[in-house]
């Protein structure tokens, strides 16, 4: 279970089975799913499959507005795998998505700040992340918190999730994060 985190306007908590309807609305929207790196779901059955991968996870949170218990998004620090396929100790990958109805209110930067602070307080040595080059919202978040560019890849034209897209990869250390507070 994720440790609950609180910000000025948000509460971050573990994702629950009762979140299925709100989760389906988020992951069923192509404008949310595609930038997050997956195909949108078509129904609650498919959404349940995705959601079950998050249930009970220590490093994945549902984002709710205070005094409302309905999730409006998710944010997580996912296990990072190295070139050999093994988990990299002390490093995580950040991933997030937000219901489109709540874009433009500063909720995601607020949630990301809480999760990064928590992660570095827990001893993480680095947080990695990536976004497609046309995702200006994620670019602003990465810039705001001090993520440093590492490399980029060009997905092939036949790639299932991101045909022909450029994906940019970034790394954030505790020192870089502290400089951007």
Tab-separated table of C-alpha atoms in Angstrom:
chain	number	residue	atom	x	y	z
A	1	UNK	CA	0.000	0.000	0.000
A	2	UNK	CA	1.147	3.508	-0.824
A	3	UNK	CA	1.803	5.853	2.076
A	4	UNK	CA	-0.850	8.599	1.839
A	5	UNK	CA	0.581	11.979	0.833
A	6	UNK	CA	-1.123	15.341	1.218
A	7	UNK	CA	-0.515	18.630	-0.579
A	8	UNK	CA	-2.249	21.999	-0.349
A	9	UNK	CA	-5.123	20.791	-2.571
A	10	UNK	CA	-4.630	17.083	-3.110
A	11	UNK	CA	-4.555	13.761	-1.351
A	12	UNK	CA	-2.540	10.950	-2.871
A	13	UNK	CA	-3.586	7.470	-1.786
A	14	UNK	CA	-3.505	3.858	-2.871
A	15	UNK	CA	-5.695	2.976	-5.822
A	16	UNK	CA	-8.718	0.864	-4.866
A	17	UNK	CA	-11.127	-1.467	-6.672
A	18	UNK	CA	-13.829	1.155	-6.073
A	19	UNK	CA	-11.876	3.551	-8.347
A	20	UNK	CA	-12.682	1.482	-11.445
A	21	UNK	CA	-15.215	3.863	-13.000
A	22	UNK	CA	-13.009	6.953	-12.602
A	23	UNK	CA	-9.931	4.969	-13.701
A	24	UNK	CA	-11.769	3.791	-16.830
A	25	UNK	CA	-12.605	7.377	-17.742
A	26	UNK	CA	-8.910	8.310	-17.471
A	27	UNK	CA	-7.366	5.363	-19.340
A	28	UNK	CA	-10.120	5.297	-21.951
A	29	UNK	CA	-9.254	8.772	-23.217
A	30	UNK	CA	-6.742	8.647	-26.116
A	31	UNK	CA	-5.487	12.162	-25.224
A	32	UNK	CA	-4.429	10.768	-21.833
A	33	UNK	CA	-3.453	7.196	-22.723
A	34	UNK	CA	-1.315	7.792	-25.808
A	35	UNK	CA	1.062	10.329	-24.205
A	36	UNK	CA	1.320	7.975	-21.218
A	37	UNK	CA	2.580	5.263	-23.579
A	38	UNK	CA	-0.362	2.897	-23.967
A	39	UNK	CA	-3.444	2.343	-26.091
A	40	UNK	CA	-6.719	3.603	-24.582
A	41	UNK	CA	-9.033	0.971	-23.150
A	42	UNK	CA	-12.465	0.297	-24.616
A	43	UNK	CA	-14.360	-0.776	-21.508
A	44	UNK	CA	-14.190	-1.454	-17.765
A	45	UNK	CA	-12.937	-5.000	-18.347
A	46	UNK	CA	-9.772	-3.694	-20.042
A	47	UNK	CA	-9.430	-0.892	-17.475
A	48	UNK	CA	-9.655	-3.419	-14.634
A	49	UNK	CA	-6.704	-5.317	-16.129
A	50	UNK	CA	-4.572	-2.144	-16.074
A	51	UNK	CA	-5.807	-1.064	-12.670
A	52	UNK	CA	-5.061	-4.409	-11.015
A	53	UNK	CA	-1.383	-3.873	-11.798
A	54	UNK	CA	-1.461	-0.819	-9.521
A	55	UNK	CA	-3.472	-2.175	-6.583
A	56	UNK	CA	-1.492	-2.425	-3.364
A	57	UNK	CA	1.655	-0.941	-4.898
A	58	UNK	CA	3.802	1.060	-2.477
A	59	UNK	CA	5.013	3.558	-5.076
A	60	UNK	CA	1.782	4.229	-7.051
A	61	UNK	CA	-0.850	6.727	-5.937
A	62	UNK	CA	-4.325	7.740	-6.999
A	63	UNK	CA	-4.688	11.515	-7.077
A	64	UNK	CA	-7.797	12.973	-5.428
A	65	UNK	CA	-8.799	16.509	-4.622
A	66	UNK	CA	-9.100	17.077	-0.892
A	67	UNK	CA	-12.543	16.299	0.522
A	68	UNK	CA	-13.385	14.284	-2.630
A	69	UNK	CA	-12.582	10.606	-2.772
A	70	UNK	CA	-12.765	10.175	-6.558
A	71	UNK	CA	-9.435	9.787	-8.332
A	72	UNK	CA	-8.664	12.326	-11.033
A	73	UNK	CA	-5.345	10.772	-12.020
A	74	UNK	CA	-2.432	8.611	-10.982
A	75	UNK	CA	1.240	9.189	-10.305
A	76	UNK	CA	3.867	6.586	-9.566
A	77	UNK	CA	7.524	5.812	-9.142
A	78	UNK	CA	7.885	2.535	-11.014
A	79	UNK	CA	10.708	0.019	-10.731
A	80	UNK	CA	13.545	0.887	-13.100
A	81	UNK	CA	15.167	-1.918	-15.059
A	82	UNK	CA	18.713	-1.821	-16.341
A	83	UNK	CA	20.061	-3.008	-19.671
A	84	UNK	CA	20.307	-6.532	-18.244
A	85	UNK	CA	16.599	-6.533	-17.282
A	86	UNK	CA	17.290	-6.462	-13.535
A	87	UNK	CA	15.834	-3.803	-11.252
A	88	UNK	CA	18.193	-0.903	-10.579
A	89	UNK	CA	18.464	-0.316	-6.830
A	90	UNK	CA	17.855	3.270	-5.720
A	91	UNK	CA	16.364	4.457	-9.015
A	92	UNK	CA	12.767	4.708	-10.205
A	93	UNK	CA	10.838	5.809	-13.317
A	94	UNK	CA	8.124	8.409	-12.870
A	95	UNK	CA	4.828	8.042	-14.682
A	96	UNK	CA	1.601	9.973	-14.401
A	97	UNK	CA	-1.722	10.668	-16.057
A	98	UNK	CA	-4.570	13.045	-15.322
A	99	UNK	CA	-8.213	13.082	-16.343
A	100	UNK	CA	-8.446	15.642	-19.149
A	101	UNK	CA	-11.253	17.475	-17.313
A	102	UNK	CA	-8.671	18.537	-14.718
A	103	UNK	CA	-5.881	19.735	-17.018
A	104	UNK	CA	-4.655	23.294	-16.606
A	105	UNK	CA	-5.215	23.609	-12.843
A	106	UNK	CA	-1.682	22.740	-11.681
A	107	UNK	CA	-2.736	19.455	-10.103
A	108	UNK	CA	-0.076	17.306	-11.755
A	109	UNK	CA	2.917	19.489	-10.816
A	110	UNK	CA	1.565	19.514	-7.249
A	111	UNK	CA	1.275	15.710	-7.199
A	112	UNK	CA	4.684	15.219	-8.845
A	113	UNK	CA	6.309	17.508	-6.251
A	114	UNK	CA	4.851	15.409	-3.419
A	115	UNK	CA	5.954	12.126	-4.979
A	116	UNK	CA	9.474	13.324	-5.821
A	117	UNK	CA	9.909	14.735	-2.316
A	118	UNK	CA	8.741	11.441	-0.842
A	119	UNK	CA	10.986	9.388	-3.134
A	120	UNK	CA	14.126	11.351	-2.372
A	121	UNK	CA	13.273	11.347	1.354
A	122	UNK	CA	13.156	7.548	1.052
A	123	UNK	CA	16.724	7.530	-0.303
A	124	UNK	CA	16.238	7.352	-4.065
A	125	UNK	CA	19.421	8.262	-5.924
A	126	UNK	CA	17.689	9.122	-9.198
A	127	UNK	CA	14.280	9.377	-10.808
A	128	UNK	CA	14.044	8.840	-14.551
A	129	UNK	CA	11.267	9.816	-16.879
A	130	UNK	CA	10.443	10.162	-20.523
A	131	UNK	CA	7.946	11.909	-22.723
A	132	UNK	CA	7.202	12.147	-26.426
A	133	UNK	CA	8.691	15.278	-27.965
A	134	UNK	CA	5.250	16.707	-28.769
A	135	UNK	CA	4.079	16.495	-25.125
A	136	UNK	CA	4.582	20.091	-23.990
A	137	UNK	CA	2.811	19.532	-20.655
A	138	UNK	CA	5.309	16.895	-19.552
A	139	UNK	CA	8.192	18.963	-20.906
A	140	UNK	CA	7.164	21.802	-18.575
A	141	UNK	CA	6.948	19.459	-15.573
A	142	UNK	CA	10.384	17.988	-16.257
A	143	UNK	CA	11.891	21.461	-16.684
A	144	UNK	CA	10.223	22.771	-13.542
A	145	UNK	CA	11.708	20.076	-11.308
A	146	UNK	CA	15.207	20.036	-12.793
A	147	UNK	CA	15.226	16.809	-14.815
A	148	UNK	CA	18.346	16.630	-16.984
A	149	UNK	CA	18.226	15.385	-20.581
A	150	UNK	CA	19.962	12.030	-21.067
A	151	UNK	CA	19.069	10.705	-24.522
A	152	UNK	CA	16.279	10.241	-27.040
A	153	UNK	CA	15.076	7.479	-29.296
A	154	UNK	CA	13.088	7.486	-32.508
A	155	UNK	CA	10.299	4.907	-32.517
A	156	UNK	CA	9.891	3.054	-35.796
A	157	UNK	CA	7.017	3.840	-38.123
A	158	UNK	CA	5.530	0.422	-37.290
A	159	UNK	CA	5.776	0.799	-33.497
A	160	UNK	CA	2.446	-0.154	-31.887
A	161	UNK	CA	2.344	2.515	-29.166
A	162	UNK	CA	4.195	5.463	-30.671
A	163	UNK	CA	4.740	5.044	-34.410
A	164	UNK	CA	7.330	7.521	-35.668
A	165	UNK	CA	7.479	9.476	-32.406
A	166	UNK	CA	10.599	10.765	-30.715
A	167	UNK	CA	10.843	9.869	-27.038
A	168	UNK	CA	13.089	11.972	-24.803
A	169	UNK	CA	14.595	10.499	-21.601
A	170	UNK	CA	15.574	12.509	-18.531
A	171	UNK	CA	17.171	11.902	-15.134
A	172	UNK	CA	16.661	13.742	-11.857
A	173	UNK	CA	19.023	13.506	-8.894
A	174	UNK	CA	18.328	14.752	-5.382
A	175	UNK	CA	20.793	17.620	-5.958
A	176	UNK	CA	19.118	18.758	-9.191
A	177	UNK	CA	15.731	18.531	-7.494
A	178	UNK	CA	16.945	20.617	-4.522
A	179	UNK	CA	18.207	23.329	-6.880
A	180	UNK	CA	14.721	23.710	-8.372
A	181	UNK	CA	12.744	24.081	-5.130
